[in-house]
Tab-separated table of C-alpha atoms in Angstrom:
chain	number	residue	atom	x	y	z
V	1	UNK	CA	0.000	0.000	0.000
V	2	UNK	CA	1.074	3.650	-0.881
V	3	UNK	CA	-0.084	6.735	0.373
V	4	UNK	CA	1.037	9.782	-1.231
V	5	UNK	CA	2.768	12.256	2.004
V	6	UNK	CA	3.179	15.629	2.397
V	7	UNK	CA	6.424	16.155	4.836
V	8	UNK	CA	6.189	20.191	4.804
V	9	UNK	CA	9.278	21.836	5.682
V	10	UNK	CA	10.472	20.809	9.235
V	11	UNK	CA	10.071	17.194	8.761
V	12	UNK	CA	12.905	17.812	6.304
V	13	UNK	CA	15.320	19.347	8.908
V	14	UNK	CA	14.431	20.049	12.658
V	15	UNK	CA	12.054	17.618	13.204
V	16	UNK	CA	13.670	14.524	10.911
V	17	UNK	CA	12.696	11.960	13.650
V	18	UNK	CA	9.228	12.676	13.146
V	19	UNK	CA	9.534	11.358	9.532
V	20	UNK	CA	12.160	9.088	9.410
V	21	UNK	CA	10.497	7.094	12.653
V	22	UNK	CA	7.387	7.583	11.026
V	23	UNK	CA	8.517	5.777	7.424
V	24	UNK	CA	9.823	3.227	9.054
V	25	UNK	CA	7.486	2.195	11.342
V	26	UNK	CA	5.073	2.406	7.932
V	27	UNK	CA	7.317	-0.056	5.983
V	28	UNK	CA	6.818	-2.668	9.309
V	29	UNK	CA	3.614	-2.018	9.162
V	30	UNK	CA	3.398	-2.610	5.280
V	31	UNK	CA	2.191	1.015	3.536
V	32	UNK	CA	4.917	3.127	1.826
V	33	UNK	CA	4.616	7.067	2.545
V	34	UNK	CA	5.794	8.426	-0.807
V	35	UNK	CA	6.507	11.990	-0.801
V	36	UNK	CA	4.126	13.792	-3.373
V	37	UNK	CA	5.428	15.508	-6.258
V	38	UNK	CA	6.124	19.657	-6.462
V	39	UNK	CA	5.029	20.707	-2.876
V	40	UNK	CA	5.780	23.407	-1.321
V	41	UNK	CA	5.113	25.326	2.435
V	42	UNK	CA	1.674	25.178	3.651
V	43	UNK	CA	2.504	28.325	5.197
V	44	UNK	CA	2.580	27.187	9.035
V	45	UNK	CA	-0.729	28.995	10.122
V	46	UNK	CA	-4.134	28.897	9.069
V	47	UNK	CA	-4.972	32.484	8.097
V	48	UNK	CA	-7.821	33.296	10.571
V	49	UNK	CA	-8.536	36.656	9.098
V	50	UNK	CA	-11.496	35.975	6.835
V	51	UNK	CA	-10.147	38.319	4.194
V	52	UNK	CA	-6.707	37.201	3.654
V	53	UNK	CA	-7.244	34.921	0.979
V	54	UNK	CA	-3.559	35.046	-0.135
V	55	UNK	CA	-2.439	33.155	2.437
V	56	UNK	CA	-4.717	30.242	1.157
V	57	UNK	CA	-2.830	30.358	-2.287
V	58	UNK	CA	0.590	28.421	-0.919
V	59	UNK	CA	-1.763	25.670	0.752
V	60	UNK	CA	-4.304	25.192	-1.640
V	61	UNK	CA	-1.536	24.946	-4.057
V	62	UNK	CA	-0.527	21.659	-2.223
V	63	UNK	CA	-4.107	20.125	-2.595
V	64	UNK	CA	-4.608	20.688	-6.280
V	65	UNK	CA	-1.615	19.401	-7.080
V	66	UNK	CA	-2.002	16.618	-5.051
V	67	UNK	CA	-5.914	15.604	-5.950
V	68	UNK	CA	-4.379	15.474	-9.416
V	69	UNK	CA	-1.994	12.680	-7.860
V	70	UNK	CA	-4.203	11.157	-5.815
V	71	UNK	CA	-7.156	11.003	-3.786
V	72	UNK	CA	-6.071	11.014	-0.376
V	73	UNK	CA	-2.702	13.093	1.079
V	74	UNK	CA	-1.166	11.802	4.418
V	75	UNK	CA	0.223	14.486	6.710
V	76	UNK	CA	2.419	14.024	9.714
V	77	UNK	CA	3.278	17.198	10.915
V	78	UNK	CA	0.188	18.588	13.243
V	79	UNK	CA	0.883	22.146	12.225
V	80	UNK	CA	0.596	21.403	8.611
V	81	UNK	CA	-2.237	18.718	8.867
V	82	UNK	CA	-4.234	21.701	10.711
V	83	UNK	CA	-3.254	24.181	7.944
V	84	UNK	CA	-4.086	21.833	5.099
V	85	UNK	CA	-7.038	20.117	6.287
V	86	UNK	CA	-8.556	23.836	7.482
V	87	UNK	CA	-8.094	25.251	3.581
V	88	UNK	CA	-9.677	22.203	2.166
V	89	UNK	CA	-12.554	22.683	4.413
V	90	UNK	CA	-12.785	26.450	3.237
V	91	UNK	CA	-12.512	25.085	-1.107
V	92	UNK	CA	-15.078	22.936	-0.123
V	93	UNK	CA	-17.744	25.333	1.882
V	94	UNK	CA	-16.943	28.912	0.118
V	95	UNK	CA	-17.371	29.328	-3.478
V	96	UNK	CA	-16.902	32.909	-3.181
V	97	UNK	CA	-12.670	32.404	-1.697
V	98	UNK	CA	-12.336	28.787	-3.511
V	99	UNK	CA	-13.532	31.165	-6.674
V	100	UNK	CA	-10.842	33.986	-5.983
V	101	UNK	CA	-7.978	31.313	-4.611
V	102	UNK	CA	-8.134	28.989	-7.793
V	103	UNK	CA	-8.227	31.701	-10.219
V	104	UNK	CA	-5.096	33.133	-8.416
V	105	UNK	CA	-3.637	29.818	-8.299
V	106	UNK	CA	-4.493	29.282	-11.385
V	107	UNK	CA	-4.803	25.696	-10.834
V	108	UNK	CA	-8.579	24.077	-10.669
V	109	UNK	CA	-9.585	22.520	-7.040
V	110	UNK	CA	-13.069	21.394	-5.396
V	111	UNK	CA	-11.796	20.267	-2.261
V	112	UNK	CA	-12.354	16.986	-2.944
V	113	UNK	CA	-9.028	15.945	-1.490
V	114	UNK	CA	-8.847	13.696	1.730
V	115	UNK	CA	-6.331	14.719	4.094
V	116	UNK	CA	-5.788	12.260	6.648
V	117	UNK	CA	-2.937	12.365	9.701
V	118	UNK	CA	-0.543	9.344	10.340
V	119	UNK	CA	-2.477	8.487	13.873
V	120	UNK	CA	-6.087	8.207	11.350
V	121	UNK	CA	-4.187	5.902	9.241
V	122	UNK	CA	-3.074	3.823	12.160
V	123	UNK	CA	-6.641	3.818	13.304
V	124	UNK	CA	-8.379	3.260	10.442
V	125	UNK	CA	-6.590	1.514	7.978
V	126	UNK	CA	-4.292	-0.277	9.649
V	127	UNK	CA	-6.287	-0.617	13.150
V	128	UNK	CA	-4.858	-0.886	16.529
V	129	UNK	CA	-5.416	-4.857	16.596
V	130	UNK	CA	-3.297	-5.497	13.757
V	131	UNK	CA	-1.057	-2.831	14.658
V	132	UNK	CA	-0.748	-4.723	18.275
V	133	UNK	CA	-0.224	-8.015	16.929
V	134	UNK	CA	2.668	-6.628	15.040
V	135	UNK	CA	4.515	-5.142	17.753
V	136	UNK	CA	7.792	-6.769	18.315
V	137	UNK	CA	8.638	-5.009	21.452
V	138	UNK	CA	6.011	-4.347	23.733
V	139	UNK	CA	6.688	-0.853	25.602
V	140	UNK	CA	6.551	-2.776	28.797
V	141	UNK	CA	4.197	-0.565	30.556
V	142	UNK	CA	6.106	2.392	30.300
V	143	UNK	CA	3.695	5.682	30.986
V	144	UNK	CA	3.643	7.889	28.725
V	145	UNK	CA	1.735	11.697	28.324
V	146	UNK	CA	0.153	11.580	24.950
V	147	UNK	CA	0.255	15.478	24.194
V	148	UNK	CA	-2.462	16.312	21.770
V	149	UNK	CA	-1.493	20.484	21.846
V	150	UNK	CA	-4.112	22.503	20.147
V	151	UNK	CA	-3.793	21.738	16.165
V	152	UNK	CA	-5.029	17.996	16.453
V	153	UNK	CA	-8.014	18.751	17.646
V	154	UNK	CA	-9.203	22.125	17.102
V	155	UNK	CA	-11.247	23.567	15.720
V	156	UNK	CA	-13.660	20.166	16.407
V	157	UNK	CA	-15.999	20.173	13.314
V	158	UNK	CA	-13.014	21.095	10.963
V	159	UNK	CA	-10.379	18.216	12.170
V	160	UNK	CA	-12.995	15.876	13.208
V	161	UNK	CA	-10.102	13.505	13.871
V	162	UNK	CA	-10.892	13.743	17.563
V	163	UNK	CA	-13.255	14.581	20.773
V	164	UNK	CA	-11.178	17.747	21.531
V	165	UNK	CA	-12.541	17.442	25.193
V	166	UNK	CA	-11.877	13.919	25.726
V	167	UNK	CA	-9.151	12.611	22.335
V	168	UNK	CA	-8.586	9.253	22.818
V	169	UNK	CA	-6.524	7.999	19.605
V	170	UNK	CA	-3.450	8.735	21.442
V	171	UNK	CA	-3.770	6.466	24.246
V	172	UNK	CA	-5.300	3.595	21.933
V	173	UNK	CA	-2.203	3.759	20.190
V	174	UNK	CA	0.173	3.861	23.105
V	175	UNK	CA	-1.867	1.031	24.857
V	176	UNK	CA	-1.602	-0.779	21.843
V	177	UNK	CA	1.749	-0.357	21.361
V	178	UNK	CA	2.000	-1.861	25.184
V	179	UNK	CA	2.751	1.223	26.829
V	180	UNK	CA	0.312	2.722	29.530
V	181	UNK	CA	-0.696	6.112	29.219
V	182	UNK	CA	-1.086	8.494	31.046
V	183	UNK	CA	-4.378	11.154	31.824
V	184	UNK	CA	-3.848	13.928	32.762
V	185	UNK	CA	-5.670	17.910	32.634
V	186	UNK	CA	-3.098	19.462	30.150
V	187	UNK	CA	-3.219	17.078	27.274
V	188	UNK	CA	-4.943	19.210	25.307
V	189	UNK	CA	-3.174	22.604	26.447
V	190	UNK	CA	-1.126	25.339	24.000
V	191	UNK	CA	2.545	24.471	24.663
V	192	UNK	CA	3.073	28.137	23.645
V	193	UNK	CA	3.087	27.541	19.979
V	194	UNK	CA	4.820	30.427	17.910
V	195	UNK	CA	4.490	32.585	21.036
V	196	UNK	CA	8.085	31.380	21.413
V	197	UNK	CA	9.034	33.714	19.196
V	198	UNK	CA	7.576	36.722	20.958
V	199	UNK	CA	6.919	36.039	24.262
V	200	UNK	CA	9.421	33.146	25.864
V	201	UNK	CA	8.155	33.678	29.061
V	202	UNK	CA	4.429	33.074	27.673
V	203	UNK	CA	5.464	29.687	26.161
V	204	UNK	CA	8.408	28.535	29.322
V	205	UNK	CA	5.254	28.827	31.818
V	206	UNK	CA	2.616	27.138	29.634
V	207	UNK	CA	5.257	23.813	28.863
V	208	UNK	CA	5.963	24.024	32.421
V	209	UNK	CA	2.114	23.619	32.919
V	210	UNK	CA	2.269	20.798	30.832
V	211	UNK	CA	5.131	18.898	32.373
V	212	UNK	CA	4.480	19.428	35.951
V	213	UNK	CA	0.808	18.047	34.886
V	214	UNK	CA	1.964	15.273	33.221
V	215	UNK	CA	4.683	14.255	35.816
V	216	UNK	CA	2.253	14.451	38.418
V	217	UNK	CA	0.426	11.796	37.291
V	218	UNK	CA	3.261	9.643	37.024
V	219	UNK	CA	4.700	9.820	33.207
V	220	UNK	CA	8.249	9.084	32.121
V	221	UNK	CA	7.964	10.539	29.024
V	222	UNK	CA	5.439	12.819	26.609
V	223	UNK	CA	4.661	12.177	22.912
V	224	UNK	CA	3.560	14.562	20.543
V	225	UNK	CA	2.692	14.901	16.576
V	226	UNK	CA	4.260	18.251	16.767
V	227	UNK	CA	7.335	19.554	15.886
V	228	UNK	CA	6.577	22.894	17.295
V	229	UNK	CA	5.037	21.124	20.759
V	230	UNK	CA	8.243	19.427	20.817
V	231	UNK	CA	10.827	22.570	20.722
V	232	UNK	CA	8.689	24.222	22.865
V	233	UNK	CA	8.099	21.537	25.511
V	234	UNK	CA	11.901	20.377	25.087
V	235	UNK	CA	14.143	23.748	24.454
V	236	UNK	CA	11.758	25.285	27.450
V	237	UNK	CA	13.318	22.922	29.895
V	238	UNK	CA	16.782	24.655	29.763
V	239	UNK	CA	15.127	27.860	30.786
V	240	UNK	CA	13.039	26.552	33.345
V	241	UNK	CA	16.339	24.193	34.874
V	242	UNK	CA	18.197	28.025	34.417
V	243	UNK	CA	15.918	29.091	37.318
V	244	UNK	CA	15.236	26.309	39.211
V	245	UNK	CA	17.676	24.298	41.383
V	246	UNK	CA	16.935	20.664	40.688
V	247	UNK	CA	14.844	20.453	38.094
V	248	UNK	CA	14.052	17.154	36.479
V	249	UNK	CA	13.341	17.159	33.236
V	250	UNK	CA	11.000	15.139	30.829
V	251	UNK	CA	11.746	13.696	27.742
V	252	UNK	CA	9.702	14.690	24.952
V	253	UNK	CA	9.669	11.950	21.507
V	254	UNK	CA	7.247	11.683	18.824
V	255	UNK	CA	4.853	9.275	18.295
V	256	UNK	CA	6.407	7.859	15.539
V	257	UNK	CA	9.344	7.153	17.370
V	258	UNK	CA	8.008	4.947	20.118
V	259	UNK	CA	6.179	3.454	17.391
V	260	UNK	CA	9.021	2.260	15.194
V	261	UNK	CA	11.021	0.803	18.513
V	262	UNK	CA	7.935	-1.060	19.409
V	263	UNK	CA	7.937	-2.299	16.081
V	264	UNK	CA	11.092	-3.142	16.145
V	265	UNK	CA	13.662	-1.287	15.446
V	266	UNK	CA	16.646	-0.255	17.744
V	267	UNK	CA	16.693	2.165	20.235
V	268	UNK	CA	19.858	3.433	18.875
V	269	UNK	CA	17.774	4.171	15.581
V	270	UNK	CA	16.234	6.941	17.191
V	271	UNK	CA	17.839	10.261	17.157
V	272	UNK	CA	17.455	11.944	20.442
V	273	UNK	CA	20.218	14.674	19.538
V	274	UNK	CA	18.058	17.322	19.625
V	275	UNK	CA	16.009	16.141	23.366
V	276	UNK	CA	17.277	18.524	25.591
V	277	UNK	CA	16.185	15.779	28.365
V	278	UNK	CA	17.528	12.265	27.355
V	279	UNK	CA	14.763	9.828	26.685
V	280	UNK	CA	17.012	6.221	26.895
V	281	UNK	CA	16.990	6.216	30.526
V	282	UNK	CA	13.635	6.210	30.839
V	283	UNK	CA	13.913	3.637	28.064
V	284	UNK	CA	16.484	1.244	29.503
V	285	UNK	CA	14.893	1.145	32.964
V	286	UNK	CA	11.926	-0.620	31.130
V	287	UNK	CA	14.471	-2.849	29.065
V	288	UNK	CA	13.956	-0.818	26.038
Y	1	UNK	CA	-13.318	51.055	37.393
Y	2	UNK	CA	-15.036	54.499	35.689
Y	3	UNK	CA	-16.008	53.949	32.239
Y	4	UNK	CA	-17.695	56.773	30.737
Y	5	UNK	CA	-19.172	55.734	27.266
Y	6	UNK	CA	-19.648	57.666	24.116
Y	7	UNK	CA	-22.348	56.593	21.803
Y	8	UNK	CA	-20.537	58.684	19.308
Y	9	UNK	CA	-17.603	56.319	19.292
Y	10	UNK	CA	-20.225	52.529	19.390
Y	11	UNK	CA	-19.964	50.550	16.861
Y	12	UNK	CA	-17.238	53.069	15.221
Y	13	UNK	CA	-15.861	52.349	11.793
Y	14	UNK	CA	-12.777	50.529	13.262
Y	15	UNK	CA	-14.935	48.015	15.736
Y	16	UNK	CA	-17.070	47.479	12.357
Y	17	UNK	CA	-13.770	46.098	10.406
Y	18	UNK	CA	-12.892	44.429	13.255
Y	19	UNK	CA	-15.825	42.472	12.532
Y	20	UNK	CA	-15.701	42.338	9.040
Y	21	UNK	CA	-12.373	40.672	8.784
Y	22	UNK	CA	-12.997	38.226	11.945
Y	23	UNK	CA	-16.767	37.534	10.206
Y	24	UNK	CA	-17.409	37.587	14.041
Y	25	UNK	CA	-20.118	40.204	15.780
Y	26	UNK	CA	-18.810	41.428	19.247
Y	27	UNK	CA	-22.770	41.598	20.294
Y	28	UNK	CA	-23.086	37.768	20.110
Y	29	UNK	CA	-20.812	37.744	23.186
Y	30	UNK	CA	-22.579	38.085	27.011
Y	31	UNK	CA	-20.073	38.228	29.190
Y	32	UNK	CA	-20.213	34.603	30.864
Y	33	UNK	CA	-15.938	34.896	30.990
Y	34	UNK	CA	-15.248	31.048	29.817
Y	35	UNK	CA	-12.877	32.456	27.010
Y	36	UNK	CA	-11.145	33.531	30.045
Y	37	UNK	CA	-10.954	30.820	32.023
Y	38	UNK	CA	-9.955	28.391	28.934
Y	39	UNK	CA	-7.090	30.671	28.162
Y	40	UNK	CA	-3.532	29.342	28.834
Y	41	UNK	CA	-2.215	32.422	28.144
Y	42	UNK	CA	-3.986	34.853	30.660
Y	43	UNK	CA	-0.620	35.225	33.089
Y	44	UNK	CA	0.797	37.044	30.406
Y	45	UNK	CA	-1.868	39.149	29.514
Y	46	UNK	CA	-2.709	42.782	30.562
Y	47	UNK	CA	-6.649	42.390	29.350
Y	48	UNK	CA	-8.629	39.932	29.861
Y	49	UNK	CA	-9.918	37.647	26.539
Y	50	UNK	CA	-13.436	38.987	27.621
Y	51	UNK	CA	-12.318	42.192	28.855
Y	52	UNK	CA	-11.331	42.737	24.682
Y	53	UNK	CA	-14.538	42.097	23.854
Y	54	UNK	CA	-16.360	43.845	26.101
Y	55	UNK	CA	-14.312	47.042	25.265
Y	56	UNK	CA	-15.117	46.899	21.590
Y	57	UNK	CA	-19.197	46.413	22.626
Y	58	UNK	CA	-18.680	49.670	24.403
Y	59	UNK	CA	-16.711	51.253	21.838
Y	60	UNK	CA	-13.487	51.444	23.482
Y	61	UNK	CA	-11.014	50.122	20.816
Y	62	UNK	CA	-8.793	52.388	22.054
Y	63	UNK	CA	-7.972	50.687	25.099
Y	64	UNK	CA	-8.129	47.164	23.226
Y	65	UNK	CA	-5.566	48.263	20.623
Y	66	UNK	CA	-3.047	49.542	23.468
Y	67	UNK	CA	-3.458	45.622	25.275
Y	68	UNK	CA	-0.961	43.392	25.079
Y	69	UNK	CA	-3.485	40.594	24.959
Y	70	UNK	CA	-4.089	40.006	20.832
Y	71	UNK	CA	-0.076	39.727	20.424
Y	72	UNK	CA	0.013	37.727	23.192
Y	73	UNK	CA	-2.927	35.208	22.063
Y	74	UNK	CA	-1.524	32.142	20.070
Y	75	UNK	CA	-4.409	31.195	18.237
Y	76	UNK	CA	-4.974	27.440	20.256
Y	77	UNK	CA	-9.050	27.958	19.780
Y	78	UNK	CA	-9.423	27.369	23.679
Y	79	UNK	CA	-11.956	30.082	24.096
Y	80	UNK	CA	-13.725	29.529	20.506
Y	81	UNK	CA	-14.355	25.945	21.618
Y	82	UNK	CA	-15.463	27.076	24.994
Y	83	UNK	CA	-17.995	29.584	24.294
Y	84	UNK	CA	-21.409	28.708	24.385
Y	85	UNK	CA	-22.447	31.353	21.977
Y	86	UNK	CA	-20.103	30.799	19.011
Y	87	UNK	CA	-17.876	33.261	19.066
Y	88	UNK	CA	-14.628	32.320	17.589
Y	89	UNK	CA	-12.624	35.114	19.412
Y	90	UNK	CA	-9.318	34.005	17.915
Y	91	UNK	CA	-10.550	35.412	14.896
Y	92	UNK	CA	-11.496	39.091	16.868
Y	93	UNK	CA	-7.613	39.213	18.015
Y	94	UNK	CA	-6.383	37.916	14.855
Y	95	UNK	CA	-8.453	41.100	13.555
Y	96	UNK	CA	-6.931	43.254	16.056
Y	97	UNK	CA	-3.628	42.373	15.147
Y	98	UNK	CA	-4.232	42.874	11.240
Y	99	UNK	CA	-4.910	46.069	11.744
Y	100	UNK	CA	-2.130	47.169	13.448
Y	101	UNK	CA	0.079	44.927	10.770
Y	102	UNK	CA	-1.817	46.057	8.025
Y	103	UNK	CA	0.008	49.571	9.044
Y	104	UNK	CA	3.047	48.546	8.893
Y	105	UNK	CA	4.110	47.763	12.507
Y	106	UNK	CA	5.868	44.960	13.179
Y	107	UNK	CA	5.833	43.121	16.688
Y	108	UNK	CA	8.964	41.303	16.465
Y	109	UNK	CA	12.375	42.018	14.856
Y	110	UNK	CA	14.446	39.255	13.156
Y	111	UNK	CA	17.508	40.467	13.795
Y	112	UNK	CA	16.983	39.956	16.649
Y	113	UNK	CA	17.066	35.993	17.039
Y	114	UNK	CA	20.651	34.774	18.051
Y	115	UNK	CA	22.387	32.144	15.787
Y	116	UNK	CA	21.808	29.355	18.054
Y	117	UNK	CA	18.316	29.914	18.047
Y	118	UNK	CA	18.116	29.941	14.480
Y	119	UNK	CA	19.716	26.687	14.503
Y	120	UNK	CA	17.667	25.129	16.891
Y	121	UNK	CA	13.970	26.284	16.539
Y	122	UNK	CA	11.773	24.512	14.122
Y	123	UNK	CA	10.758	26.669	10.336
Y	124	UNK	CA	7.268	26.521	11.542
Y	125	UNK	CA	8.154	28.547	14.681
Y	126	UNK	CA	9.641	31.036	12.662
Y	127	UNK	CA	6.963	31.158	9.738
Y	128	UNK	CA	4.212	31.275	11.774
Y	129	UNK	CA	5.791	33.886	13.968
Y	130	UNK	CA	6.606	35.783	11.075
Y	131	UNK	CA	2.716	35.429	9.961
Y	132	UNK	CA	1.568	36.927	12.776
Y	133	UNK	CA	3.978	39.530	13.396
Y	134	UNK	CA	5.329	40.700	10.636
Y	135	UNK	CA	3.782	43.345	8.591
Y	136	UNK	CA	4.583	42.240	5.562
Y	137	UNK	CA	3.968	38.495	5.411
C-alpha cells in the first residue's frame, strides 16, 4: 500500500525523527509514505482573518496538485495537517474564496481531497489490533503523556479527527503499542506555539504547565505529533532548569518514534540529539 | 473602574472592520468569561480575553488596541471551543492584530534571534511567527 505524504518543511530538517520514525514504522507495518510531487510550504498557520485569501494560495496549491496525484494526502506534521485540512474545508464550503484562490492559483480545485494524519491511518486503515499483533517489542508498561497540543483537535468540526474534550486515539495507540498512558488535565493545552518567538516567558510557563501536569500523574515521558510542541516543551526545559535548582526534566519523543522501537527497530535508531532531556533512561529502565 | 461611554464612538468604523475581517459580531458575546478561564495564556496578559470584547461592545477600541493581549494570544481555539455562543474570538484578536500589521508595525524584529536559536527552533516557529507579526507576510 502507498499513500502519497506531504512532509512540509520541518520534517525535512528540525524535526527529521518525526519522519524518518514515522517511514519506518510504515514499511513494518506494510504502507509506503511516498513523498508527493512539487510541494511546497503550507505556510505554518491557518490564516484566521477571513479576508486574507492570499495566504490560502501556498496551501491550496498543495491540494490541487495533489488531488491530481491522488485522492487522499497523508500528513504528519500537526501544524501542517491543521493548515491543510482547514483550507480544504474552506474550497469545499466557500465558493466565493475557492472562486478567488483557484483563479489566483491558477490551478482548478473542489476540495475533494482527503487529508488524513498518520495516527487516522493507524486507526483506520491499519487498526490498533493489527497494529498490536505486530509489535515486536512491547513498551513494557512504560507511561507515557500523549500530548495532543491545540492543532489535532481544534477547531472540532473542521479536524474531526478527535473529541477535543476527551481525544482518545493517542492512548489507543500507546496502549496498543504496550505502553500505559497516562491522563492527565493538560493534554490538550497550547505548549506556547509560535508565542516562542515573541513572548518566551508566555510559552516557558505554559510547557511548564504541561510537564508538571503530566509528571504528576506519574509519566516518564510525553509524545507529541508536533514539531513545534516538541521545541517548545523540550528547548523550554533549559530555561526553566536556568531558574530552578533541581529540576528534572522530561523527555519529549514523537509518536512515531516509540512506534518504530515497538515495532522493532533499535533504540539506537532513534535520534534523540536534539532532546534537551535524554529519553534512553527512561527507556532502559523498562528494558527498552 | 469608571467607564464613561460615548455613543458617538459605538460601533465606530474601526470596531465594524474588526468584525468584518474576523466575520465575528462582538454583540453575540454576554459576558459569561469562559474564554477567560480556557485561556492558557492569561498570566501574560494585561486584558482579559473577555475584557477585549467587552471594550469593543462599548466602543473602546482604544484601550483594546493599546493591550498586550491580541499579540500575546496564540491562536490554540481554547476560548472559541469554549464559548457557548459561538464566538470564535481568535478570529477578533487575529483582527486586532491585522490592523495594526496592516500599518506597517511589526511586533517582532528578526535580527533579533541569536544564531543558536536559528539553529535550533523549528521553520514553523519562525513562519508562523513571522505570519503573525510581521507586517509584511
Amino acid at each position: 500500500m502507498n499513500y502519497q505524504y506531504f512532509p512540509g518543511c520541518t520534517l525535512y530538517t528540525k524535526g527529521k525523527s518525526l519522519d524518518e520514525a514515522g517511514k519506518r514504522a510504515g514499511e513494518k507495518l506494510g504502507f509506503t509514505l511516498e513523498e508527493m510531487p512539487y510541494w511546497t510550504c503550507c505556510g505554518a498557520t491557518f490564516p484566521l482573518a477571513e479576508d486574507y485569501d492570499m495566504a490560502l494560495a501556498s496551501p491550496t496549491r498543495v491540494l490541487a496538485r495533489g488531488r491530481k496525484a491522488g485522492e487522499k494526502l497523508v500528513t504528519l506534521c500537526a501544524v501542517c495537517h491543521n493548515v491543510l485540512k482547514r483550507t480544504n474545508h474552506v474550497m469545499k464550503t466557500n465558493p466565493e474564496r475557492r472562486a478567488k484562490v483557484t483563479d489566483f492559483i491558477e490551478e482548478p480545485y473542489g476540495g475533494d481531497l482527503d487529508v488524513i494524519h498518520y495516527l487516522e491511518v493507524l486507526r483506520d486503515e491499519v487498526g490498533f489490533e493489527n497494529l498490536a499483533a505486530k509489535v515486536e517489542k512491547p513498551l513494557a508498561g512504560l507511561k507515557v503523556a500523549p500530548f495532543y497540543g491545540c492543532l489535532l483537535l481544534r477547531p472540532k468540526a473542521e479536524m474531526a479527527m478527535d473529541d477535543p474534550d476527551n481525544p482518545s486515539i493517542f492512548e489507543d495507540l500507546l496502549r496498543a503499542l504496550g505502553a500505559e498512558p497516562v491522563d492527565y488535565p493538560m493534554k490538550a493545552e497550547c505548549c506556547g506555539a509560535f508565542q516562542v518567538v515573541h513572548s518566551d516567558a508566555m510559552a516557558t510557563r505554559c510547557s511548564r504547565e504541561i510537564i508538571d501536569s503530566a509528571r504528576a500523574r506519574g509519566a516518564e515521558m510525553l509524545v507529541t505529533a508536533c514539531p513545534l510542541c516538541q521545541f517548545n516543551i523540550e528547548e523550554r526545559q533549559g530555561e526553566m532548569a536556568k531558574g530552578e535548582q533541581g529540576f528534572k526534566g522530561l523527555p519529549v519523543l514523537y509518536f512515531t518514534q516509540l512506534l518504530a522501537l515497538a515495532l522493532g527497530e533499535p533504540a539506537e535508531a532513534m535520534d534523540v540529539s536534539r532532546n534537551h532531556t535524554d529519553p534512553r533512561p527512561a527507556l532502559q529502565a523498562r528494558g527498552l | 473602574m469608571r467607564v464613561k461611554l460615548d455613543g458617538d464612538k459605538v460601533r465606530n468604523d474601526r470596531i465594524k472592520k474588526v468584525e468584518e475581517i474576523s466575520c465575528q459580531s462582538v454583540y453575540r458575546c454576554y459576558q459569561c468569561g469562559k474564554c477567560s478561564a480556557a485561556c492558557p495564556a492569561t498570566p501574560e496578559m494585561d486584558m482579559l480575553p473577555n475584557q477585549v470584547i467587552r471594550y469593543l461592545q462599548l466602543g473602546m477600541d482604544e484601550k483594546v488596541f493599546a493591550a498586550n493581549t491580541p499579540w500575546i494570544c496564540a491562536s490554540c481555539l481554547q476560548c472559541m471551543s469554549v464559548c457557548p455562543k459561538g464566538v470564535d474570538l481568535a478570529r477578533i484578536m487575529e483582527a486586532i492584530r491585522m490592523l495594526q500589521l496592516r500599518k506597517g508595525k511589526n511586533e517582532i524584529e528578526i535580527r533579533k534571534f541569536p544564531k543558536e536559536y536559528l539553529e535550533k527552533a523549528p521553520q514553523i516557529a519562525f513562519i508562523s511567527g513571522y505570519r503573525k507579526f510581521l507586517s509584511l507576510s
